[in-house]
CSV table of C-alpha atoms in Angstrom, one decimal:
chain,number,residue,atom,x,y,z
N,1,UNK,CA,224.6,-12.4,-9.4
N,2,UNK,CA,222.0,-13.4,-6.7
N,3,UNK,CA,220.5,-10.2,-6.1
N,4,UNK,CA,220.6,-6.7,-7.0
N,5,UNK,CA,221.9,-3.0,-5.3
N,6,UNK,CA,218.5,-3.2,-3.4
N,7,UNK,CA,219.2,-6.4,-2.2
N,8,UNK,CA,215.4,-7.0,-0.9
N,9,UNK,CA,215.2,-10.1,-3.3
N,10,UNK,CA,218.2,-13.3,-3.8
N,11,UNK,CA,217.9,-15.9,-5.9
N,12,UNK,CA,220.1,-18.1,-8.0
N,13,UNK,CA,220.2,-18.5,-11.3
N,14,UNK,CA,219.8,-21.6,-13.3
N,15,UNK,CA,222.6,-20.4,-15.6
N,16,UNK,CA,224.5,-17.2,-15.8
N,17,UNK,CA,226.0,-16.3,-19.3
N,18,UNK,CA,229.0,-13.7,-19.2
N,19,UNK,CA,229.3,-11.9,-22.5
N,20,UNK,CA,232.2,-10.6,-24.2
N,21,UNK,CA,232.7,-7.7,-26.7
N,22,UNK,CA,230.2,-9.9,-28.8
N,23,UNK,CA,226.8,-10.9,-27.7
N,24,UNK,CA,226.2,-14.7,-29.5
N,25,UNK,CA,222.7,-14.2,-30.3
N,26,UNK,CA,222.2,-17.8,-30.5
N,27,UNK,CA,221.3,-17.6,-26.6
N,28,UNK,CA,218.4,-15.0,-27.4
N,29,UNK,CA,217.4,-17.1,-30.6
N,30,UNK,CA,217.0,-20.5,-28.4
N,31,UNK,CA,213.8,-19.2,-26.9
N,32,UNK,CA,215.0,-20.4,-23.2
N,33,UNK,CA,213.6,-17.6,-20.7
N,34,UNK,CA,216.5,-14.9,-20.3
N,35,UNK,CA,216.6,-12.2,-17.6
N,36,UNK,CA,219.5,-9.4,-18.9
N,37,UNK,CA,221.7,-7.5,-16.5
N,38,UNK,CA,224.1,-4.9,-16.4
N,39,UNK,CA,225.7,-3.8,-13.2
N,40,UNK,CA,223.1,-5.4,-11.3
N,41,UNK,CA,221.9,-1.6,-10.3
N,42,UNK,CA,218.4,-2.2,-10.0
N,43,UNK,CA,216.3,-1.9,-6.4
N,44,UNK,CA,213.3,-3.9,-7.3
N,45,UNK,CA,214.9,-7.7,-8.1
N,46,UNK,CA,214.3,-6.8,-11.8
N,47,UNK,CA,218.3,-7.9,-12.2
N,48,UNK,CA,217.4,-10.9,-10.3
N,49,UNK,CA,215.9,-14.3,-10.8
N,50,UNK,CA,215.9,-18.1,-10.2
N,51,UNK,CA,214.2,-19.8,-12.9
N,52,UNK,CA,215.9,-18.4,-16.0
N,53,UNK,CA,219.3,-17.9,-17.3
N,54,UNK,CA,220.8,-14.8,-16.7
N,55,UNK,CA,223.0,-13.0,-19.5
N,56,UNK,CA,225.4,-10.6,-18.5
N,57,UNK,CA,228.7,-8.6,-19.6
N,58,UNK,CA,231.9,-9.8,-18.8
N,59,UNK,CA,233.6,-6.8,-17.8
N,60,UNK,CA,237.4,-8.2,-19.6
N,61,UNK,CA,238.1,-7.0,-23.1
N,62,UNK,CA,235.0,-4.2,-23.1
N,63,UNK,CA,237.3,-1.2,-22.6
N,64,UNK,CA,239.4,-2.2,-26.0
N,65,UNK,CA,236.2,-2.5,-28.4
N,66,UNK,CA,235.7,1.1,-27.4
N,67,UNK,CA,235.8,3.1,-30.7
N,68,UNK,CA,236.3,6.5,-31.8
N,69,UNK,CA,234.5,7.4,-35.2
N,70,UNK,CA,234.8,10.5,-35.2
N,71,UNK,CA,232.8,13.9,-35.3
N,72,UNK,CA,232.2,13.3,-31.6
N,73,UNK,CA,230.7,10.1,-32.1
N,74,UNK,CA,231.7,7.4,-29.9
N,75,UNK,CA,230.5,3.7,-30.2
N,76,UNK,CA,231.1,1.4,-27.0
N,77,UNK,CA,230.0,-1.9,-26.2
N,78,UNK,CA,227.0,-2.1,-23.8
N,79,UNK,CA,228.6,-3.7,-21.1
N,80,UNK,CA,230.9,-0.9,-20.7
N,81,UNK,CA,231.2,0.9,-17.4
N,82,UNK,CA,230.6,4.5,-17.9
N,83,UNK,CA,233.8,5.5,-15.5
N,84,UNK,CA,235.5,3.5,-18.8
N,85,UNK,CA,234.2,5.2,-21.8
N,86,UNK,CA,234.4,9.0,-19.9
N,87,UNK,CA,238.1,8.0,-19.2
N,88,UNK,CA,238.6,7.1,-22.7
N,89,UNK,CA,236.9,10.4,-24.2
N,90,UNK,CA,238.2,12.2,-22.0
N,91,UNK,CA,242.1,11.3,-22.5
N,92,UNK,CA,240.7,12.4,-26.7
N,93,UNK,CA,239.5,15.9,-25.3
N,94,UNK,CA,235.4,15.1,-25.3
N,95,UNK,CA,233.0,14.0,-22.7
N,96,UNK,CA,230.1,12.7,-22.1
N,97,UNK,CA,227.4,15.0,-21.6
N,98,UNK,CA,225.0,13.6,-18.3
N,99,UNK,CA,227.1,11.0,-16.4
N,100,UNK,CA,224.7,9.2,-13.4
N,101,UNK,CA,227.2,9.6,-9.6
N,102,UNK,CA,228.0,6.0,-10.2
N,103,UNK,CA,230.3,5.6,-13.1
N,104,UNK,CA,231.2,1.7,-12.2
N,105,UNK,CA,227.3,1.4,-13.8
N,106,UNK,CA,227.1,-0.2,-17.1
N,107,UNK,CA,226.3,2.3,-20.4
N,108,UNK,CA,223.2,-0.6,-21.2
N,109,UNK,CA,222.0,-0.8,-18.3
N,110,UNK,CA,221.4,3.5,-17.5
N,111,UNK,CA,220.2,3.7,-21.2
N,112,UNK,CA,217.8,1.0,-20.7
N,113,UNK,CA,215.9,3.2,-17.8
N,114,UNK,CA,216.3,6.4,-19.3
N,115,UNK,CA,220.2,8.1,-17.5
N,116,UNK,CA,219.7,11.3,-15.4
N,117,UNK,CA,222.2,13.1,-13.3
N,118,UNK,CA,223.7,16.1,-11.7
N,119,UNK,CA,224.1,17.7,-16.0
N,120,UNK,CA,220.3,17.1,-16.2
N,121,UNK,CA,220.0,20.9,-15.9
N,122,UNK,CA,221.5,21.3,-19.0
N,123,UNK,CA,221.6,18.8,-20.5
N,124,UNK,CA,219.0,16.6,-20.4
N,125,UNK,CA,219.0,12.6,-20.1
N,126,UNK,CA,221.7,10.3,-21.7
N,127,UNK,CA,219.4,8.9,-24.0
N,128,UNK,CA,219.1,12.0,-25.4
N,129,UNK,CA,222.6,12.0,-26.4
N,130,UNK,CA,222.7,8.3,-28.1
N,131,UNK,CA,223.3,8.1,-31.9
N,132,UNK,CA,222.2,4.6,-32.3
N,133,UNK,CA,221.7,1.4,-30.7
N,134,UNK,CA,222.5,-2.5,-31.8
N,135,UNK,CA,219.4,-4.2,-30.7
N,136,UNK,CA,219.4,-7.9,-30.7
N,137,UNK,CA,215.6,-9.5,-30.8
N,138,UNK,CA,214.0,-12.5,-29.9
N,139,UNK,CA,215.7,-14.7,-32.6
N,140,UNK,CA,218.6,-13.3,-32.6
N,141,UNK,CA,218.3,-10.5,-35.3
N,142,UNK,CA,220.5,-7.5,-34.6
N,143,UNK,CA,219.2,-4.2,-35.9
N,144,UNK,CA,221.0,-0.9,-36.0
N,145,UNK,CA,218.2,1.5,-34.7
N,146,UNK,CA,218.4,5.5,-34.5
N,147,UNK,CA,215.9,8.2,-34.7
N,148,UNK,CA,215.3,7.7,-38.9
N,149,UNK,CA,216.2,3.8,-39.0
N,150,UNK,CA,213.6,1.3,-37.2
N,151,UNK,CA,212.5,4.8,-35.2
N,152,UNK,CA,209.8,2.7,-33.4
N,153,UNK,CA,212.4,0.1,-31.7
N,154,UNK,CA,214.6,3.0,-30.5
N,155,UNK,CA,212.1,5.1,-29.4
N,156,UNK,CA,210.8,2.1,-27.4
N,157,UNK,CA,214.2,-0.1,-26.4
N,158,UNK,CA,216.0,3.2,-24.9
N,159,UNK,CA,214.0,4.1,-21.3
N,160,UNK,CA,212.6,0.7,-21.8
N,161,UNK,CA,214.3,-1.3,-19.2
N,162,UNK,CA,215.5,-4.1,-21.8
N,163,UNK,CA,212.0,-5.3,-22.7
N,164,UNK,CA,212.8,-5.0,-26.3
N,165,UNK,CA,215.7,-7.2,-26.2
N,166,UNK,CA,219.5,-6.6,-26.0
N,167,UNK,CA,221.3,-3.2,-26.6
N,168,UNK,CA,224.8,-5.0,-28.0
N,169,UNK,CA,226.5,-1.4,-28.6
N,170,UNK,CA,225.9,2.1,-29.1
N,171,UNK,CA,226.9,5.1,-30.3
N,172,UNK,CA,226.8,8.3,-28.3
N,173,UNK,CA,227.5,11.7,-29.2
N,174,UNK,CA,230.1,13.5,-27.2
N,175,UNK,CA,230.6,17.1,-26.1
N,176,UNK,CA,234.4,19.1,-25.9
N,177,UNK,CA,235.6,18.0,-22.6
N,178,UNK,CA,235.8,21.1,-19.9
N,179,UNK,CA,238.2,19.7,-16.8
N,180,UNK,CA,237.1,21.8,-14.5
N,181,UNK,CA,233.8,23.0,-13.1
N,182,UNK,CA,233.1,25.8,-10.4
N,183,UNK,CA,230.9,24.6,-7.5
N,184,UNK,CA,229.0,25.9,-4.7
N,185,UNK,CA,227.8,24.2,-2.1
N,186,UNK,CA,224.3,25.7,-0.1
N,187,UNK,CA,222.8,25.1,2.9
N,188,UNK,CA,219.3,25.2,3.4
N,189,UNK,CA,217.3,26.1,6.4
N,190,UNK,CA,214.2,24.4,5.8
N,191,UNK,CA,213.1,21.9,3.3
N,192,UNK,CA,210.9,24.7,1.8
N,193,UNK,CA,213.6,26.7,1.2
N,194,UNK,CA,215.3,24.1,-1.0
N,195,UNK,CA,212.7,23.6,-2.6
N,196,UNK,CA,212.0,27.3,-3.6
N,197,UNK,CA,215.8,27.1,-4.6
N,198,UNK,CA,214.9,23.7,-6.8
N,199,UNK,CA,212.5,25.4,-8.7
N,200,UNK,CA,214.6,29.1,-9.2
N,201,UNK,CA,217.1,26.9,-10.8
N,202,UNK,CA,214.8,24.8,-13.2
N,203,UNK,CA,213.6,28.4,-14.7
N,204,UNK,CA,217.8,29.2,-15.1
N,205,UNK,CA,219.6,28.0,-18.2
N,206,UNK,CA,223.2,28.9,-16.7
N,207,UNK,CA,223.8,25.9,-14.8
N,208,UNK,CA,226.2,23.1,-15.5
N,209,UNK,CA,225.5,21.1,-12.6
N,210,UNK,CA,223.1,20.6,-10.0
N,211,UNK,CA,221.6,18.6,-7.1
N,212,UNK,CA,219.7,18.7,-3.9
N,213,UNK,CA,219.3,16.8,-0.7
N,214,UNK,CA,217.8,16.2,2.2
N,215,UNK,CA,220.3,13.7,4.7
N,216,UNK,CA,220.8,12.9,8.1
N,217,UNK,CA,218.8,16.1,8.7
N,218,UNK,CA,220.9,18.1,6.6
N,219,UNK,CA,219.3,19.9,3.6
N,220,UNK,CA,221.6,20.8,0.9
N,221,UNK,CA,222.6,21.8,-2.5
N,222,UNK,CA,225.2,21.9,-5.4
N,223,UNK,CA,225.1,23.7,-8.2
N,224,UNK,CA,228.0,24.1,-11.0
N,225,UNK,CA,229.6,26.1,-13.8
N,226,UNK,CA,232.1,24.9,-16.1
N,227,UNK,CA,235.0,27.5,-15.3
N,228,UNK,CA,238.6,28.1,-15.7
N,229,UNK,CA,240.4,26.5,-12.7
N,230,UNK,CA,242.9,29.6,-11.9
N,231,UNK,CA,239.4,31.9,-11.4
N,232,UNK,CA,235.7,31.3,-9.9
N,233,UNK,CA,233.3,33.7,-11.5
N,234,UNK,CA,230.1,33.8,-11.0
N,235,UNK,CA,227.9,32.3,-8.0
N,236,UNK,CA,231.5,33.1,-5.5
N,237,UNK,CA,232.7,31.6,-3.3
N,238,UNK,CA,233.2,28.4,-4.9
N,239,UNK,CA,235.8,26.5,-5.9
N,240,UNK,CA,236.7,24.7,-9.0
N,241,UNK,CA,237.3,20.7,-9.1
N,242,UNK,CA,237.8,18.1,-11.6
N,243,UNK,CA,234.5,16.9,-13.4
N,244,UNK,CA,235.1,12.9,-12.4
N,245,UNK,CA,235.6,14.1,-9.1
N,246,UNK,CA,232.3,16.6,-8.2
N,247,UNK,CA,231.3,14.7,-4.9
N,248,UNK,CA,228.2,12.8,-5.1
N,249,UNK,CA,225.5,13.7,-2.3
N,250,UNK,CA,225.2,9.7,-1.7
N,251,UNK,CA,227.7,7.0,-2.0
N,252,UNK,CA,225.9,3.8,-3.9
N,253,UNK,CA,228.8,1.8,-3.0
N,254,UNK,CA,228.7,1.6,0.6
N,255,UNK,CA,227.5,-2.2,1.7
N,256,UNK,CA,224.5,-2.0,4.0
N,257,UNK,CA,224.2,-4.9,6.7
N,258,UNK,CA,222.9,-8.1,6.1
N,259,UNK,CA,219.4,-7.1,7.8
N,260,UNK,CA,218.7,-3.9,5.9
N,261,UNK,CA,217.9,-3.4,2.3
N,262,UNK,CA,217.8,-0.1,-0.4
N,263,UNK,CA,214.5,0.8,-1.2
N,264,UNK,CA,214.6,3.1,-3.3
N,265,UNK,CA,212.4,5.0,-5.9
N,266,UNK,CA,212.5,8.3,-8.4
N,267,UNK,CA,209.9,10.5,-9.5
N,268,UNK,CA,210.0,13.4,-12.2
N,269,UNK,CA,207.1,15.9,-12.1
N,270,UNK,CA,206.6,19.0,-14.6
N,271,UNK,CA,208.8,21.7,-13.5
N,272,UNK,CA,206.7,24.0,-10.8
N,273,UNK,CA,204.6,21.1,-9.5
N,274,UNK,CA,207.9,19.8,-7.1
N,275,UNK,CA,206.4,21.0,-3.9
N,276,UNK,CA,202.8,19.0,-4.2
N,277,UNK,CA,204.9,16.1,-5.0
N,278,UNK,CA,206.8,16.2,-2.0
N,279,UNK,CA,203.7,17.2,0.4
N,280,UNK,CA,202.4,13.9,-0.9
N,281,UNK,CA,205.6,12.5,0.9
N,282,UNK,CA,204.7,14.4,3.9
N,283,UNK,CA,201.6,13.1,4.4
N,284,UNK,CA,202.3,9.4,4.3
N,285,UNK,CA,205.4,10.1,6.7
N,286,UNK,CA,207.5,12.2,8.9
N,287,UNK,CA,210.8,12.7,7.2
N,288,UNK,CA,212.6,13.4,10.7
N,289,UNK,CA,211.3,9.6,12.2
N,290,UNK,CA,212.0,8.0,8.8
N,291,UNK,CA,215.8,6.5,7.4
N,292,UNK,CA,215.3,8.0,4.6
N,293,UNK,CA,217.0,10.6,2.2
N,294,UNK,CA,215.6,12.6,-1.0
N,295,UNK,CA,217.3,14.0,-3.8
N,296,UNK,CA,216.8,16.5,-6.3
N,297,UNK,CA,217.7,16.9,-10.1
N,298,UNK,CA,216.6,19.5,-12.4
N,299,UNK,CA,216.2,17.7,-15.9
N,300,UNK,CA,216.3,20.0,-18.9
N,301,UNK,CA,215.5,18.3,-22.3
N,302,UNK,CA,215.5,19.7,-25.9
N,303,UNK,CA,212.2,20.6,-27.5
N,304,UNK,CA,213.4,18.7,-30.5
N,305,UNK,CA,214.2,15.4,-27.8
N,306,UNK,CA,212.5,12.3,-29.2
N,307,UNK,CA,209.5,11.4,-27.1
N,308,UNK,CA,210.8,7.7,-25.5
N,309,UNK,CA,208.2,5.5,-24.8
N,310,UNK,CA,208.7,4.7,-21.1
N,311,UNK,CA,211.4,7.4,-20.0
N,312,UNK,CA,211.4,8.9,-16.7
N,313,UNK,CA,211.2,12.9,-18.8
N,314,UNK,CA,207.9,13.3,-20.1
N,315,UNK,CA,206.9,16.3,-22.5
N,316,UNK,CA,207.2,18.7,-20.6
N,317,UNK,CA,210.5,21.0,-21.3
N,318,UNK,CA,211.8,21.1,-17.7
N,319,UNK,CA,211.4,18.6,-14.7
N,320,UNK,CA,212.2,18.0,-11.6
N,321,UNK,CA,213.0,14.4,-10.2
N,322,UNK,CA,212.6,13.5,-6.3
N,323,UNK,CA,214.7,10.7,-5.0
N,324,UNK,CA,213.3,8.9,-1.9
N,325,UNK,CA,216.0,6.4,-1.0
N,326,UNK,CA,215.3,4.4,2.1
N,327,UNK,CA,216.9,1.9,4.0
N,328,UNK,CA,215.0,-0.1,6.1
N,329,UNK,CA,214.9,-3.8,8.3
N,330,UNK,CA,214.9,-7.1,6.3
N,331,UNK,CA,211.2,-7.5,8.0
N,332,UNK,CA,208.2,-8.0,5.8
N,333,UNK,CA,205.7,-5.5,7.5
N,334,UNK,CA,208.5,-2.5,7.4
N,335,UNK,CA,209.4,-3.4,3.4
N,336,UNK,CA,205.3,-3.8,2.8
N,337,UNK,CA,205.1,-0.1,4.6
N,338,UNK,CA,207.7,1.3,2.0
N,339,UNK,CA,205.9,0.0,-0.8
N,340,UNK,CA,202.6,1.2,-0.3
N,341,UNK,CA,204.4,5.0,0.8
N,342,UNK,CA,205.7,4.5,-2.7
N,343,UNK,CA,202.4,3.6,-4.3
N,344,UNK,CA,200.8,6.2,-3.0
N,345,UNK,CA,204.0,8.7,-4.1
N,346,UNK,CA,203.1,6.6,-7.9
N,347,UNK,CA,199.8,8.2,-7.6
N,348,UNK,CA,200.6,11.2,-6.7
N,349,UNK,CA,203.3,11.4,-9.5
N,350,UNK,CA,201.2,10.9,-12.2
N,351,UNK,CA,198.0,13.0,-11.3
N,352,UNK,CA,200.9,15.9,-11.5
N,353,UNK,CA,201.8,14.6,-14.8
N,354,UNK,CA,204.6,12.6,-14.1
N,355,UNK,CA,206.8,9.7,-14.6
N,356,UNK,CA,208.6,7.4,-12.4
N,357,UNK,CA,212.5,6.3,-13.3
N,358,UNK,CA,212.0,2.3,-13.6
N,359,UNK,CA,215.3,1.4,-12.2
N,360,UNK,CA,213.2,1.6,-8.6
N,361,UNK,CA,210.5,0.1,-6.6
N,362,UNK,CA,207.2,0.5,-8.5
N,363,UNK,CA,204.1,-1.9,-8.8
N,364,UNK,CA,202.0,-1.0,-11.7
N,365,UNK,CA,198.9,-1.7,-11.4
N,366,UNK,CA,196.5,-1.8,-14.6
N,367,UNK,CA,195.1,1.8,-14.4
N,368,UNK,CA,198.4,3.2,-13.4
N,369,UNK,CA,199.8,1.6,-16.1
N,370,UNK,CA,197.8,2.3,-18.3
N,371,UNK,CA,197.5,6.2,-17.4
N,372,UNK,CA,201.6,7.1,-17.4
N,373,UNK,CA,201.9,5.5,-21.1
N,374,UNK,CA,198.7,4.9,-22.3
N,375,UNK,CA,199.0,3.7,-26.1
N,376,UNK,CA,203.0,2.7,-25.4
N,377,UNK,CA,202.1,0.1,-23.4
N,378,UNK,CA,199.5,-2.0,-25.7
N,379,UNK,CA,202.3,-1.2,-28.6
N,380,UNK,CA,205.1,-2.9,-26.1
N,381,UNK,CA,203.3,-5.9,-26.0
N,382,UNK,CA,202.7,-6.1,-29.5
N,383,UNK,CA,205.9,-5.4,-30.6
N,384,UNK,CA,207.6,-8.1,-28.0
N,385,UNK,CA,205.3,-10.8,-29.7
N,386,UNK,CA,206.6,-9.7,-33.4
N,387,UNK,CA,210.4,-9.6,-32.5
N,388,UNK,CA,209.7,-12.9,-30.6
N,389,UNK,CA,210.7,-11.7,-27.5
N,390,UNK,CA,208.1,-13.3,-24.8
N,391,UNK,CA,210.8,-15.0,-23.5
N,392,UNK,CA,212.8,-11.8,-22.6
N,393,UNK,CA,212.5,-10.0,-19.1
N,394,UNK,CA,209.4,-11.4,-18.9
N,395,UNK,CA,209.2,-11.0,-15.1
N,396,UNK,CA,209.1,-7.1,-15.0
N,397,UNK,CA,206.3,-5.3,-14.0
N,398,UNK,CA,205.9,-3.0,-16.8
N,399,UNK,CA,206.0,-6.3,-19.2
N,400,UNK,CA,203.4,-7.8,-16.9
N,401,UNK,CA,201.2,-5.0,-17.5
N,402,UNK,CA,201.3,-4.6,-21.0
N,403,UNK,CA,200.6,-8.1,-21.4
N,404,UNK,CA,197.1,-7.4,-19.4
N,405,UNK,CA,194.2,-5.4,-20.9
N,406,UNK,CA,192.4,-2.8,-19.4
N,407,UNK,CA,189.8,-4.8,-17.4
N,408,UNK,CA,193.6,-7.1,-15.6
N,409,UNK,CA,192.8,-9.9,-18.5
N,410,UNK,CA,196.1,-11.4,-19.6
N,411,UNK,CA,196.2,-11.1,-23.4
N,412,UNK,CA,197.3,-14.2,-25.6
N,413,UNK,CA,200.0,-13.9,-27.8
N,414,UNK,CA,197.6,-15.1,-30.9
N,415,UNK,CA,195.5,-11.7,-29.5
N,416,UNK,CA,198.7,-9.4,-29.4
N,417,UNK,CA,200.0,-10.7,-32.8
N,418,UNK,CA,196.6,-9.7,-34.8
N,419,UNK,CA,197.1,-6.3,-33.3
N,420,UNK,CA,200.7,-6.0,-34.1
N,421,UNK,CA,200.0,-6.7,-37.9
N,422,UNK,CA,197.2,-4.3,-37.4
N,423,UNK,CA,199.1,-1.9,-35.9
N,424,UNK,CA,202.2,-2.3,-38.5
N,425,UNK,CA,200.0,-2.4,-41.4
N,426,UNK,CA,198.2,0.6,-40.2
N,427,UNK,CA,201.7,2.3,-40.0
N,428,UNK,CA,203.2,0.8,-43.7
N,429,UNK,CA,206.0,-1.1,-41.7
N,430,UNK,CA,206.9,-4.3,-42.2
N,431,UNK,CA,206.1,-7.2,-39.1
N,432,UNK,CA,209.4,-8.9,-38.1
């Protein structure tokens, strides 16, 4: 619990509350500052603090409150490890639709940044696929919240990185579970190449699967089709494997040494606009000289997907993310060079139209800020001050920056609130 995947930041806690099936939303409604955590899969220390208590899942007892209602529907406990509730569905014949290539993550904590992975392609992100949510506020009020009831908080709590309070449980919507899928792996010659090959299969909508990468010098790429094990039609040769088992092109698990740290950081651009958004990369450094990998998902997303505030998938129908995962020295002036690559890689991100995935290294600054969500952001700080939640994950950058106004001027919580009752009276809802 004193630091996170990253491990660039430690720090202990004051406090660290373990939660069981049920959150007691007493310790939201006390008003002590709270920093919430899942798996501790963040890069950026936003997992991480010393001056707050820190509320967290106990992992005992979550796999039991799992429940099957039916019609596909699924409702699990936040805390949950996805490896957990796919196990579960898929013992009952169903699956979940996008699973991230590191099931021991909690289902709270990929919801609250949005959940992409190699069934982006077709399927879009995981938040896509969630029913409703249990949101716990600042005063311990749980709501149910789904696309017709309180709309506003789940349009804004899933992507949102849990600055809208607690996701207790949720409900997902399941697919028929298919064992097998038939894979191909590709080698690439050059790094254009892949991406040519990137962009071919963004304009497909016959793909199950897919991913690209660029490691140790090796540039590769997987791509999928659900299939009958006993034949491989299709994109042959391939072969067919189990679903849990489709090999990751990085391993999240392995421990780096005590003087290195993860820094890493995703970016999704409109579909066609992947190779400007990696020359950007190429400018700032040579990818041959750097420890560094990238990594490539195609993210395909309903034109009937609800527009989430601060998701990584924007509007448009198909994008492309870009994973630039490094690992560098525990030495300030090599970390500080990393952070400035990826400011300049936050620039270029959202002059292509653009969003970054918020589980990474990013430092908002006001304009920035301001550009990739524009209204969102002034509505985030409203509605933190109306559900009482100042006190919540106050630390994160994105909170920090919808607390400023445009010209960097903090804004007081007597300011917020008059534009909250505004805003709410403007829209006929009621101010919590």
């Amino acid at each position: 619990m004193t630091t996170d995947f990253g491990g660039a930041r430690h720090a202990v806690p004051q406090a660290v509350h373990r939660s069981p099936g049920a959150f007691p939303a007493v310790l939201l409604a006390a008003g002590r500052p709270l920093t919430l955590r899942g798996a501790g899969h963040s890069c950026d220390g936003q997992t991480v603090t010393d001056a707050e208590m820190l509320v967290t899942w106990s992992r005992n007892g979550t796999a039991a409150a799992v429940r099957d209602l039916g019609e596909g529907l699924v409702e699990v406990p936040a805390g949950t490890s996805w490896y957990i509730v796919e196990r579960y569905l898929n013992q009952r014949g169903r699956s979940f639709p996008v699973l991230t290539d590191h099931l021991p993550v909690s289902v709270g904590g990929t919801l609250s940044v949005g959940g992409i992975g190699v069934g982006s392609v077709r399927y879009g992100m995981q938040i896509d696929h969630v029913e409703r949510i249990q949101l716990t506020d600042g005063v311990g009020i749980s709501r149910w919240c789904s696309r017709t009831d309180h709309p506003e908080l789940f349009r804004f709590a899933l992507g949102g990185l849990g600055s809208l309070g607690l996701i207790e449980r949720v409900v997902l919507r399941t697919v028929p579970h298919q064992p097998y899928i038939h894979v191909r792996h590709r080698r690439h010659s050059t790094l254009a190449e892949l991406i040519a090959y990137t962009e071919q299969i963004a304009q497909r909508d016959d793909i199950d699967i897919y991913c690209g990468s660029l490691r140790r010098g090796v540039l590769r790429s997987t791509t999928g089709r659900h299939s009958d094990p006993r034949r491989c039609d299709g994109d042959a040769p391939g072969f067919a494997v189990e679903r849990l088992r489709v090999p990751a092109d990085h391993a999240r698990t392995t421990a780096l040494p005590d003087d290195r740290v993860r820094m890493w950081s995703d970016y999704l651009v409109p579909a066609g606009l992947l190779e400007p958004m990696v020359d950007a990369l190429r400018r700032r450094v040579r990818l041959d000289r750097l420890s560094v990998m990238l990594y490539l998902l195609v993210v395909r997303r309903s034109p009937s997907a609800t527009p989430f505030a601060f998701a990584p998938a924007g509007p448009a129908p198909v994008s492309i993310g870009l994973g630039v995962y490094a690992s560098v020295p525990r030495e300030s002036a090599a970390m500080a060079a990393i952070r400035r690559m990826f400011g300049e890689l936050m620039s270029a991100c959202y002059e292509l139209g653009g969003r970054p995935y918020l589980y990474g290294i990013h430092d908002f600054d006001d304009a920035s800020a301001q550009r990739l969500y524009g209204p969102d952001l002034d509505r985030l700080a409203q509605l933190r001050v109306s559900h009482s939640l100042e006190h919540v994950n106050a630390h994160l950058a994105l909170v920090e920056a919808a607390q400023r106004d445009p010209t960097g001027r903090a804004v007081t919580a007597r300011e917020t609130q008059g534009d909250s009752a505004r805003a709410d009276s403007a829209a006929g809802t009621e101010s919590v």
